[in-house]
Short mmCIF file of C-alpha atoms and ligand atoms in Angstrom, two decimals:
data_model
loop_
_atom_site.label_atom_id
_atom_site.label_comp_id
_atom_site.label_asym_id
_atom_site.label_seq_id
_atom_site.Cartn_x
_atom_site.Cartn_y
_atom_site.Cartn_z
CA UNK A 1 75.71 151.45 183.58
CA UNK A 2 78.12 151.67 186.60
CA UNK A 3 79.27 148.97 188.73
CA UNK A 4 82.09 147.99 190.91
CA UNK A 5 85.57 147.80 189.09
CA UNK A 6 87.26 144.53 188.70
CA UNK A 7 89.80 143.54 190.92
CA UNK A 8 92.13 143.41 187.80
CA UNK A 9 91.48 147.27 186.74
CA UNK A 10 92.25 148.39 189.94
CA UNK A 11 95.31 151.03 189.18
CA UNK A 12 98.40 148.95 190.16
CA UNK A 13 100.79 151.84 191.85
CA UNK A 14 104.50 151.38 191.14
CA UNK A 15 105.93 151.97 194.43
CA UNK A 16 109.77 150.82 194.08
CA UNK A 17 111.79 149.60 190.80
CA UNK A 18 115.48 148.79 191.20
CA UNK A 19 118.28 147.33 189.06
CA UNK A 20 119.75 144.23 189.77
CA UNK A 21 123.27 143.84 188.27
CA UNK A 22 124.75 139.81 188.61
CA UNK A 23 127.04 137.61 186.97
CA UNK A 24 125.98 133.80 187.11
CA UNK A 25 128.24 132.14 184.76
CA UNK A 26 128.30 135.86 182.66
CA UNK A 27 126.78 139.37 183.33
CA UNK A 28 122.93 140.06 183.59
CA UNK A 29 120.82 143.48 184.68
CA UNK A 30 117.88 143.20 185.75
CA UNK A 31 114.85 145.48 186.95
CA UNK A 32 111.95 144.94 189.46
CA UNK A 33 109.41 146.61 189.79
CA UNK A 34 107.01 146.30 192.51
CA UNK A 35 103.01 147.72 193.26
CA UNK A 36 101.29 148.45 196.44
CA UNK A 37 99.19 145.63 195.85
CA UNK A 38 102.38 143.55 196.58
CA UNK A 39 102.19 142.08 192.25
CA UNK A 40 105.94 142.46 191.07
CA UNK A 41 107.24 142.20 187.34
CA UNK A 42 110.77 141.82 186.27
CA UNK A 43 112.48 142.59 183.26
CA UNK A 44 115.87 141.64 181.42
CA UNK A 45 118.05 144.60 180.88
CA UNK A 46 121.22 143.06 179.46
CA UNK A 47 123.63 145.02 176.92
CA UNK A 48 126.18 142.30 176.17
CA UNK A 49 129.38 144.21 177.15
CA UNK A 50 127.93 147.41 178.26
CA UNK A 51 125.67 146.40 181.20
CA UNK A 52 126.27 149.64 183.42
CA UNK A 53 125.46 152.04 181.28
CA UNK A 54 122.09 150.49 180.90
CA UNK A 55 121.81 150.21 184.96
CA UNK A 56 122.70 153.71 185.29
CA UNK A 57 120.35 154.71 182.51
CA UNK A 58 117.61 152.98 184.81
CA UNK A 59 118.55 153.69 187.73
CA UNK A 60 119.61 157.75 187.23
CA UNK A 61 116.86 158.05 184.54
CA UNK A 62 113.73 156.04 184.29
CA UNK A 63 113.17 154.26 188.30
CA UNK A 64 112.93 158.51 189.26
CA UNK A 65 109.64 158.85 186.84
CA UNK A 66 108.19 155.28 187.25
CA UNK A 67 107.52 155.88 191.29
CA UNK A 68 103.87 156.14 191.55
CA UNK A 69 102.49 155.34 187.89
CA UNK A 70 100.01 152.56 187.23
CA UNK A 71 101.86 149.26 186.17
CA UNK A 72 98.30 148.74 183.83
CA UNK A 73 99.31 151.54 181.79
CA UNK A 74 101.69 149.65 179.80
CA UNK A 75 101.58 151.80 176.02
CA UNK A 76 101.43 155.35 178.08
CA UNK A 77 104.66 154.51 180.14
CA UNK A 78 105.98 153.54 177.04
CA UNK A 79 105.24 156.60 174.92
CA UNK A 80 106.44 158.60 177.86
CA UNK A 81 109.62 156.87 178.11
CA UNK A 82 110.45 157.23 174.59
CA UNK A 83 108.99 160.46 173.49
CA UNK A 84 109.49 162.25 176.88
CA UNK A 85 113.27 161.47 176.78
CA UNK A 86 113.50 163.54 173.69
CA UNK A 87 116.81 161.17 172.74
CA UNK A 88 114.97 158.62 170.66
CA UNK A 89 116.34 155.18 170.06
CA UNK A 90 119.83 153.53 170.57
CA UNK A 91 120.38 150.80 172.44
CA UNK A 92 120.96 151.70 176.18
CA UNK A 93 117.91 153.52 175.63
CA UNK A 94 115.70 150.99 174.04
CA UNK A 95 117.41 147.90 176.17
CA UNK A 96 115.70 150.03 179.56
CA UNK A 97 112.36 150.84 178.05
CA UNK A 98 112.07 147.23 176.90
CA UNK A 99 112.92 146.20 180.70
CA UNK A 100 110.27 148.17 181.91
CA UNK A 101 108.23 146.88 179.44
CA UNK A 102 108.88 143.16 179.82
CA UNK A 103 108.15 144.04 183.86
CA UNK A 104 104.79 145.60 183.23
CA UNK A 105 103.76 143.28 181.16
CA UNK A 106 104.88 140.27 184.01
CA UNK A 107 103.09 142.37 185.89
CA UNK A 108 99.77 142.39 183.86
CA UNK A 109 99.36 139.01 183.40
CA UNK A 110 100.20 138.18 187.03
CA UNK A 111 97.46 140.70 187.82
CA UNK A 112 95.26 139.39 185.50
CA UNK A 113 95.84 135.64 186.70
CA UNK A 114 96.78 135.27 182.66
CA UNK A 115 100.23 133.70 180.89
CA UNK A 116 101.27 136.70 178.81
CA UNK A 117 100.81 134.52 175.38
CA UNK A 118 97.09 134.79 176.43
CA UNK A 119 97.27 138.89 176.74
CA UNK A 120 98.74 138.79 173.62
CA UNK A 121 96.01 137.19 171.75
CA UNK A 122 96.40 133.52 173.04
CA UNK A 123 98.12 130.65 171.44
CA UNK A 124 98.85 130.10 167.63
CA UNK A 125 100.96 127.60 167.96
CA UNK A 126 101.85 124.54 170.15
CA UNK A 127 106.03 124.93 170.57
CA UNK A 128 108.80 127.12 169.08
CA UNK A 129 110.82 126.18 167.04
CA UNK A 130 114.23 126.66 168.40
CA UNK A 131 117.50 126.27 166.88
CA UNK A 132 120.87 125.50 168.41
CA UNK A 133 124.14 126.55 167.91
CA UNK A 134 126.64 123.64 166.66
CA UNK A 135 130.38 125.27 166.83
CA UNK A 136 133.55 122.94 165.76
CA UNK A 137 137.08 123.89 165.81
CA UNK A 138 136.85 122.54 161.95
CA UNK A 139 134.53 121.02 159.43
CA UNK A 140 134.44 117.48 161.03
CA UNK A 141 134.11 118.60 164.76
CA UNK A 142 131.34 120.49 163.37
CA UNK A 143 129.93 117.81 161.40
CA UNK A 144 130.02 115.46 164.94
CA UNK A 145 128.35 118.13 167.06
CA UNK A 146 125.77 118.83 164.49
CA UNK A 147 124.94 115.07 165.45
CA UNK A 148 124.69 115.46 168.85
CA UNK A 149 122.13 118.51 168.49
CA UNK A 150 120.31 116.07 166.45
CA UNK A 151 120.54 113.39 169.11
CA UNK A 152 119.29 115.58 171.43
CA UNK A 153 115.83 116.44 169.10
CA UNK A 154 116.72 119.52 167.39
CA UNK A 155 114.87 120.31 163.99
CA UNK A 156 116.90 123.15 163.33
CA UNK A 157 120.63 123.85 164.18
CA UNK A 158 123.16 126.88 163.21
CA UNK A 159 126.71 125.67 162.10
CA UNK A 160 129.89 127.32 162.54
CA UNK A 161 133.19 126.47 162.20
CA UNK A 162 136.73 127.70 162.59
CA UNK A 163 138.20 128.05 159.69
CA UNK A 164 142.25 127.11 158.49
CA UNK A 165 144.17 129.48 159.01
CA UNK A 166 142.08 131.94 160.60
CA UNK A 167 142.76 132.00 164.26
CA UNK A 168 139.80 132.62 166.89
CA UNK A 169 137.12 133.06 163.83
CA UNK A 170 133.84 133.96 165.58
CA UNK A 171 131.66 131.40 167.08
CA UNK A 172 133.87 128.77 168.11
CA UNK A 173 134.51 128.97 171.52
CA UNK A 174 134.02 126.83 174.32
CA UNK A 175 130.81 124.33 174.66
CA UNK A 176 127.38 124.78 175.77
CA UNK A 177 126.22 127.42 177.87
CA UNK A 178 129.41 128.72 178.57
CA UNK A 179 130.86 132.43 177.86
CA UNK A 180 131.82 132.45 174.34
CA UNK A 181 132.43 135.99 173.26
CA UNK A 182 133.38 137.74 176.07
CA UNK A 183 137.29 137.70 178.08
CA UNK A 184 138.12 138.57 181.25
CA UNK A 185 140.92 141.12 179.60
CA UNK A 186 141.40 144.46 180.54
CA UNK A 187 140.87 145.71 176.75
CA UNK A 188 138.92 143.39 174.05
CA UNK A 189 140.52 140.68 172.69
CA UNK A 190 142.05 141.32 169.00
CA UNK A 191 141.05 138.41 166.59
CA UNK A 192 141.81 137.64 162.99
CA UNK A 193 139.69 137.29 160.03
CA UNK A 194 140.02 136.68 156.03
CA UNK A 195 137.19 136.96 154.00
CA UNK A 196 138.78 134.93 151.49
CA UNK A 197 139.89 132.04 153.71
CA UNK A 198 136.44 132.08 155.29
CA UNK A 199 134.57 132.15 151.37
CA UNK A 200 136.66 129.27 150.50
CA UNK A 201 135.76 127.26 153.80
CA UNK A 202 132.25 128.33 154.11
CA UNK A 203 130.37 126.26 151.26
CA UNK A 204 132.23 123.11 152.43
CA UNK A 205 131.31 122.83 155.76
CA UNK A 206 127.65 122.58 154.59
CA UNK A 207 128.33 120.23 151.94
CA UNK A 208 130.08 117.81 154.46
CA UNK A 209 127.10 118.46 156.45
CA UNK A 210 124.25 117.37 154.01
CA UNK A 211 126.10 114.74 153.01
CA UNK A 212 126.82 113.58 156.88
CA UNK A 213 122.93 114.55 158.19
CA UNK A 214 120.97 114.71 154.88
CA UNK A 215 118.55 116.90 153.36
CA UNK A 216 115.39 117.36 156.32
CA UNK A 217 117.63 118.98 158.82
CA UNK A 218 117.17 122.55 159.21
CA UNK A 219 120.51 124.49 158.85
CA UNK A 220 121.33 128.00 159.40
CA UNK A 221 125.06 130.03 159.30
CA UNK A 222 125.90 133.39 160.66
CA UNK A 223 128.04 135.63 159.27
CA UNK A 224 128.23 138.05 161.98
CA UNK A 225 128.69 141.09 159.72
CA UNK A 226 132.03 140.09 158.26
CA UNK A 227 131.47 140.25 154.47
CA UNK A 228 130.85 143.68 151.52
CA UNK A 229 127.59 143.15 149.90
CA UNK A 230 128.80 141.60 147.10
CA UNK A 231 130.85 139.06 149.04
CA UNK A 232 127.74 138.07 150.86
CA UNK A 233 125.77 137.82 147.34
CA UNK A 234 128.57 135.46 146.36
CA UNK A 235 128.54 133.41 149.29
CA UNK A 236 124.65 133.25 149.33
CA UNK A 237 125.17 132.00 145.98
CA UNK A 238 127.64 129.32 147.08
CA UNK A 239 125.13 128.27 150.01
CA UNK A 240 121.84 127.52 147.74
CA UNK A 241 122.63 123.94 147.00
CA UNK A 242 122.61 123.12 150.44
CA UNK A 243 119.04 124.87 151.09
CA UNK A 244 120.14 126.81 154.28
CA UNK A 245 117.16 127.89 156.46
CA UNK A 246 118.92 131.10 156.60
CA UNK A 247 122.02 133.13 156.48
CA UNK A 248 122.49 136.01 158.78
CA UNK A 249 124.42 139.32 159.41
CA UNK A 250 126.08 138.77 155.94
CA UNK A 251 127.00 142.35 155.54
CA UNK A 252 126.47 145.58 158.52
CA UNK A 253 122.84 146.64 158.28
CA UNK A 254 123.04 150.64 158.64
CA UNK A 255 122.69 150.96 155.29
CA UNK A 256 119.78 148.78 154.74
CA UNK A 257 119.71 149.55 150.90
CA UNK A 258 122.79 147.30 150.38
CA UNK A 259 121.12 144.61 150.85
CA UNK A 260 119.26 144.88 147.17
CA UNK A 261 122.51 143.86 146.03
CA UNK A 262 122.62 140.80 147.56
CA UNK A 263 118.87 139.95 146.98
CA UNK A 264 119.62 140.30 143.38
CA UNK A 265 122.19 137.51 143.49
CA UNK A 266 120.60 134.85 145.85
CA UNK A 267 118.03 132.60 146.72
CA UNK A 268 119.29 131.74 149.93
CA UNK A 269 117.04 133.42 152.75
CA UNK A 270 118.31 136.72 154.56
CA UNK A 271 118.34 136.98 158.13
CA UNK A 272 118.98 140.31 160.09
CA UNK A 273 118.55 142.70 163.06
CA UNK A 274 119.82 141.39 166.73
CA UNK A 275 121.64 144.37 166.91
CA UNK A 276 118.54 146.74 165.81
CA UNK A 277 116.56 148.74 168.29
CA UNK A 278 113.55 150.17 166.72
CA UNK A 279 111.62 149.99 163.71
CA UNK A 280 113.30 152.45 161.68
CA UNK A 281 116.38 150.18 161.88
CA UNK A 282 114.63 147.64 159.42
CA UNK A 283 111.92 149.62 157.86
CA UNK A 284 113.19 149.17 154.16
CA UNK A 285 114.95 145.81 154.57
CA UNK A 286 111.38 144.63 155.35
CA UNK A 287 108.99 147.26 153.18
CA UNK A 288 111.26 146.64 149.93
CA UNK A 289 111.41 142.38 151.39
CA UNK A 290 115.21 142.30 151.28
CA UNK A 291 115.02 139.75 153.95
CA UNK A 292 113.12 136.97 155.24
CA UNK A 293 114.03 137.25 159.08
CA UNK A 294 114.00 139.97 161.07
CA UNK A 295 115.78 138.97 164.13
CA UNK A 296 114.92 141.73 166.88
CA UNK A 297 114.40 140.69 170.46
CA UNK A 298 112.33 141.41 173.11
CA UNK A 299 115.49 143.07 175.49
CA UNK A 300 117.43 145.33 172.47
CA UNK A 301 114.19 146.49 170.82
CA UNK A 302 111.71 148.52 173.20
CA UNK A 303 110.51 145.08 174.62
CA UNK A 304 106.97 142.98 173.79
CA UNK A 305 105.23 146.79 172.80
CA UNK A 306 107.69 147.51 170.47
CA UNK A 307 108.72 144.20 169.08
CA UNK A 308 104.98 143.71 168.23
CA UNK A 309 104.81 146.63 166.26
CA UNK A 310 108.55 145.26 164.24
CA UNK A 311 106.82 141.93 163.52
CA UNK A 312 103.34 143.37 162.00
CA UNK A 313 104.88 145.57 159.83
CA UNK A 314 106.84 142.60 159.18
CA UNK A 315 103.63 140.49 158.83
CA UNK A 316 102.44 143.12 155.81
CA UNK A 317 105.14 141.54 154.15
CA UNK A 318 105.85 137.91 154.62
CA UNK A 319 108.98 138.34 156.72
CA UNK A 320 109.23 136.01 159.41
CA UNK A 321 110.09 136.52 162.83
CA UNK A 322 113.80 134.82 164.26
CA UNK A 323 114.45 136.44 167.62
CA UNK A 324 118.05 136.72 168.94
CA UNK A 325 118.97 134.32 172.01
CA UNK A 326 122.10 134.04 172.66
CA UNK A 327 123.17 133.25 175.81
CA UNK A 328 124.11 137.12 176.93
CA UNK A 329 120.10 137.81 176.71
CA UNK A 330 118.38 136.42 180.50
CA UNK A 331 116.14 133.89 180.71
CA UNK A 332 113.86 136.93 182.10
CA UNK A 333 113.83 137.94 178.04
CA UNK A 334 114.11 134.17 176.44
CA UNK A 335 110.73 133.96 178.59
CA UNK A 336 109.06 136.96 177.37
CA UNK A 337 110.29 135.92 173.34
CA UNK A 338 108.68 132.35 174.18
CA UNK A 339 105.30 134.12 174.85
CA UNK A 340 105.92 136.14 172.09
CA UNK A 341 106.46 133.20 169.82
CA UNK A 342 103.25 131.29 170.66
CA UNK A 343 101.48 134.81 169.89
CA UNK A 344 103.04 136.50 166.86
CA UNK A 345 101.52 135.23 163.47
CA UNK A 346 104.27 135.42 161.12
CA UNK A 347 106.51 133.69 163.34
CA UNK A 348 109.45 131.65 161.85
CA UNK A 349 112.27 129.98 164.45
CA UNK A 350 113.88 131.81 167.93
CA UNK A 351 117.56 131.23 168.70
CA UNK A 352 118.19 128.73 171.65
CA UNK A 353 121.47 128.67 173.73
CA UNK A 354 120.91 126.55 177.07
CA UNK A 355 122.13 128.91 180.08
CA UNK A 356 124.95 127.68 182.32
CA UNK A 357 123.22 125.78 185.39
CA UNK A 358 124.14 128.87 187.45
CA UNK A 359 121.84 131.01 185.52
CA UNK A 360 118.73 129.10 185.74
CA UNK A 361 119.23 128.84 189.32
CA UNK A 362 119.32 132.44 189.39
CA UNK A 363 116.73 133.15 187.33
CA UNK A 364 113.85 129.96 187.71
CA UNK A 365 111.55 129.79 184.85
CA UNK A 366 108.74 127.30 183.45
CA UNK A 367 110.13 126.99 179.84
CA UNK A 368 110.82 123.75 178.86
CA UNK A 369 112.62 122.17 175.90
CA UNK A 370 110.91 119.32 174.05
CA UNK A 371 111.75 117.35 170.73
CA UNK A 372 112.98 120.43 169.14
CA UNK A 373 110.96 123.10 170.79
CA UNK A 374 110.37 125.25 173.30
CA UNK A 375 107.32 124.89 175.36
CA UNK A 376 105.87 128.12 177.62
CA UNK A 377 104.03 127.22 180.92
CA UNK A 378 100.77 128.66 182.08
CA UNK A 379 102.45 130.58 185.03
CA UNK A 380 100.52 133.55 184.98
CA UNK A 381 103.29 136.90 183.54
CA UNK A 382 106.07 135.79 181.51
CA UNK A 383 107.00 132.97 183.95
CA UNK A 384 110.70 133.60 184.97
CA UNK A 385 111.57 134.96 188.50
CA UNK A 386 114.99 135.80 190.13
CA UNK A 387 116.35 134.56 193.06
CA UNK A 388 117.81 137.66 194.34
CA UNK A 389 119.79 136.37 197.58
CA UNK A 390 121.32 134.10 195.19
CA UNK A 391 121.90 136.77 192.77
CA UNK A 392 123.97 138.52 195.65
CA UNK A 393 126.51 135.77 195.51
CA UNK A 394 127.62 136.58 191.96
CA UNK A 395 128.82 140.29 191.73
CA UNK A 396 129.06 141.49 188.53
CA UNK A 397 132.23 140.74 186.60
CA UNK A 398 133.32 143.29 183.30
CA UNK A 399 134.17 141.25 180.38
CA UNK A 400 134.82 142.36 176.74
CA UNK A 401 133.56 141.55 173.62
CA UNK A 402 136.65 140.97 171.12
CA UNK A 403 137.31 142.93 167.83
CA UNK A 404 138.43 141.67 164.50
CA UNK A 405 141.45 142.88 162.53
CA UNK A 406 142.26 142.37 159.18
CA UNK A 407 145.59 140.13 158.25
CA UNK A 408 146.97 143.63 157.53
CA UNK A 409 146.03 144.88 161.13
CA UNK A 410 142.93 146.91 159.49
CA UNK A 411 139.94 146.74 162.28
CA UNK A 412 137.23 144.64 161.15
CA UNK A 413 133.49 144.12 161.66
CA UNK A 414 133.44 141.56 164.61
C1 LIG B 501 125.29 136.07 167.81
C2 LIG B 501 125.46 136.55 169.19
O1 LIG B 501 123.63 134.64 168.60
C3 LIG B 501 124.04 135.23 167.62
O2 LIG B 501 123.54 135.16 166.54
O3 LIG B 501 125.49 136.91 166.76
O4 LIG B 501 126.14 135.55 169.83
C4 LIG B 501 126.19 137.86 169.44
O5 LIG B 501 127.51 137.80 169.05
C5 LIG B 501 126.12 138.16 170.90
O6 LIG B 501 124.81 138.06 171.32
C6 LIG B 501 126.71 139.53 171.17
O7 LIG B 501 126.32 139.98 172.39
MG1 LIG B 502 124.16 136.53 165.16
#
């Protein structure tokens, strides 16, 4: 039986895709890709600290091929971009196929009149659950702010604090939605760390915070990659009596087997993988269930095609999703990982940093925060747009992300 074909099957042509490079408040790349039929999608491209090589990846590399492809064909323009580059993985690779994939998508459910949560499967879930980042300069400046992300309806919140001794320790920077990592230095800034000043310091921060904010608070700690395998085992150890939701990045990833060691040791649950681009990156931490998290996001990790595959092989085995979101990914992806959360089964929390007010003006969306989480709209796509005249006020500005040394001057995991 032959009929006419739906408006929404009509082949949408890509007929221009270019990147968009600004800095409101801190750096963001962005593509757009536009159809003949007029239906744009856009698509967050940001490499925290390496943003041009990503633009020029797009721009020298993938725009060229796009010209005159059908938007709808979402998986082959995927395949092609991965296979058909013959240099698989890494992440300037992965950050600009995910772009293009976060576009088409936007530009499949704008076609289709649909919210991309519905293309995915519709709803399984009413919010997500978001968790904020509560930094102090020590444990009771931590202990106050942790208060004030309760005041403002969090459920769940991440604590960090500086600890004695141990001079710009990572995550304490300055306040909400500013820059917190990166400096306006011509070379990265050097900062110091001790693992044994930090292992002292850690397990009393959350006591003081369970006795301060009792048990039903949600609390989670990143360890940004600082600690051996057994350190982290003997921290996770430390951490049990105060029932953390998670602890993350405890030791680098590459070698995924190292992590047995510290499941061995600990009950506390394992997150990992915002700086993971593809399956393969987390393929035994999840098939052997070394961790309960797996923390890829939409913009690092081949975008929603690729992320979905990540979370159902995840799914196989009770791992939980816990997207990335700091502030250095776009609202463009926080949009596309809030679809993806009211979608994905085995979903478990997404990080939340509110964006300077400069960003959302650049980049309007219909996300909304409510009594702990994050609510999509029904704007048909992924629901975030750029402003791009506005965009063209804030030229891009290069910033570095700092490395660690040692006390001894030996370079560090940052
Ligand atoms: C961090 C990030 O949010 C997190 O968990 O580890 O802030 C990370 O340092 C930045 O996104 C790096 O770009
Ligand atoms: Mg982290």
């Amino acid at each position: 039986m032959t009929g006419p074909t739906p408006a929404s099957c009509i082949p949408l042509i890509i007929r221009d895709a270019r990147v968009i490079v600004t800095c409101p408040g801190r750096n963001f790349v962005t593509l757009k890709i536009e159809t003949d039929q007029g239906v744009y999608g856009i698509g967050d491209a940001t490499l925290n600290g390496r943003e041009l090589s990503v633009a020029s990846y797009l721009t020298d590399h993938v725009v060229p091929v796009l010209i005159g492809r059908d938007a709808h064909r979402i998986e082959d323009i995927w395949q092609y971009l991965y296979r058909g580059a013959y240099w698989r993985r890494g992440p300037v690779t992965m950050t600009a196929i995910a772009a293009v994939d976060t576009a088409l998508w936007d530009i499949k459910g704008k076609a289709a009149g649909l919210p991309l949560y519905q293309l995915l499967g519709g709803r399984s879930r009413e919010g997500v659950l978001v968790y904020g980042h509560a930094n102090g300069a020590d444990i009771e400046h931590t202990v106050e702010t942790v208060g004030r992300y309760r005041e403002a309806g969090y459920r769940a919140i991440r604590a960090q604090s500086g600890v004695p001794g141990v001079k710009g320790a990572y995550g304490v920077g300055s306040g909400a939605g500013k820059i917190y990592e990166p400096a306006d230095t011509a070379l990265p800034q050097e900062t110091l760390w001790s693992t044994p000043a930090y292992l002292r310091h850690a397990p009393k921060l959350f006591e003081a915070i369970r006795v301060a904010h009792g048990e039903e608070i949600e609390l989670l700690h990143d360890v940004h990659h600082r600690l051996t395998p057994i350190e982290a085992a003997r921290l996770g150890k430390a951490l049990e009596e105060y029932r953390l939701f998670w602890m993350e990045d405890a030791t680098p990833a590459e070698n995924q087997e190292a992590f047995r060691l510290i499941r061995q040791h600990t009950t506390t649950p394992l997150a990992v993988g915002e700086i993971f681009n593809s399956i393969h990156d987390c393929r035994t931490l999840i098939q052997e269930q070394l961790i309960d998290f797996i923390r890829t996001t939409v913009v690092h990790a081949g975008g929603i095609t690729h992320l979905r595959r990540i979370a159902d092989l995840a799914g196989l085995y009770q791992v939980r999703t816990g997207s990335h979101g700091a502030t250095d990914l776009s609202p463009v992806c926080m949009g596309a990982a809030l679809h993806f959360d009211t979608w994905v089964p085995n979903f478990g929390i997404q990080e939340y940093m509110a964006h300077a007010p400069e960003t959302d003006e650049v980049f309007p969306h219909d996300y909304r925060f409510e009594d702990g989480y994050l609510k999509v709209g029904d704007t048909p796509g992924h629901g975030v747009d750029i402003d791009e005249s506005l965009a063209t006020k804030y030229p891009y500005n290069p910033k570095q992300l700092p490395v660690a040394r040692l006390e001894d001057g030996t370079l560090w995991n940052w």
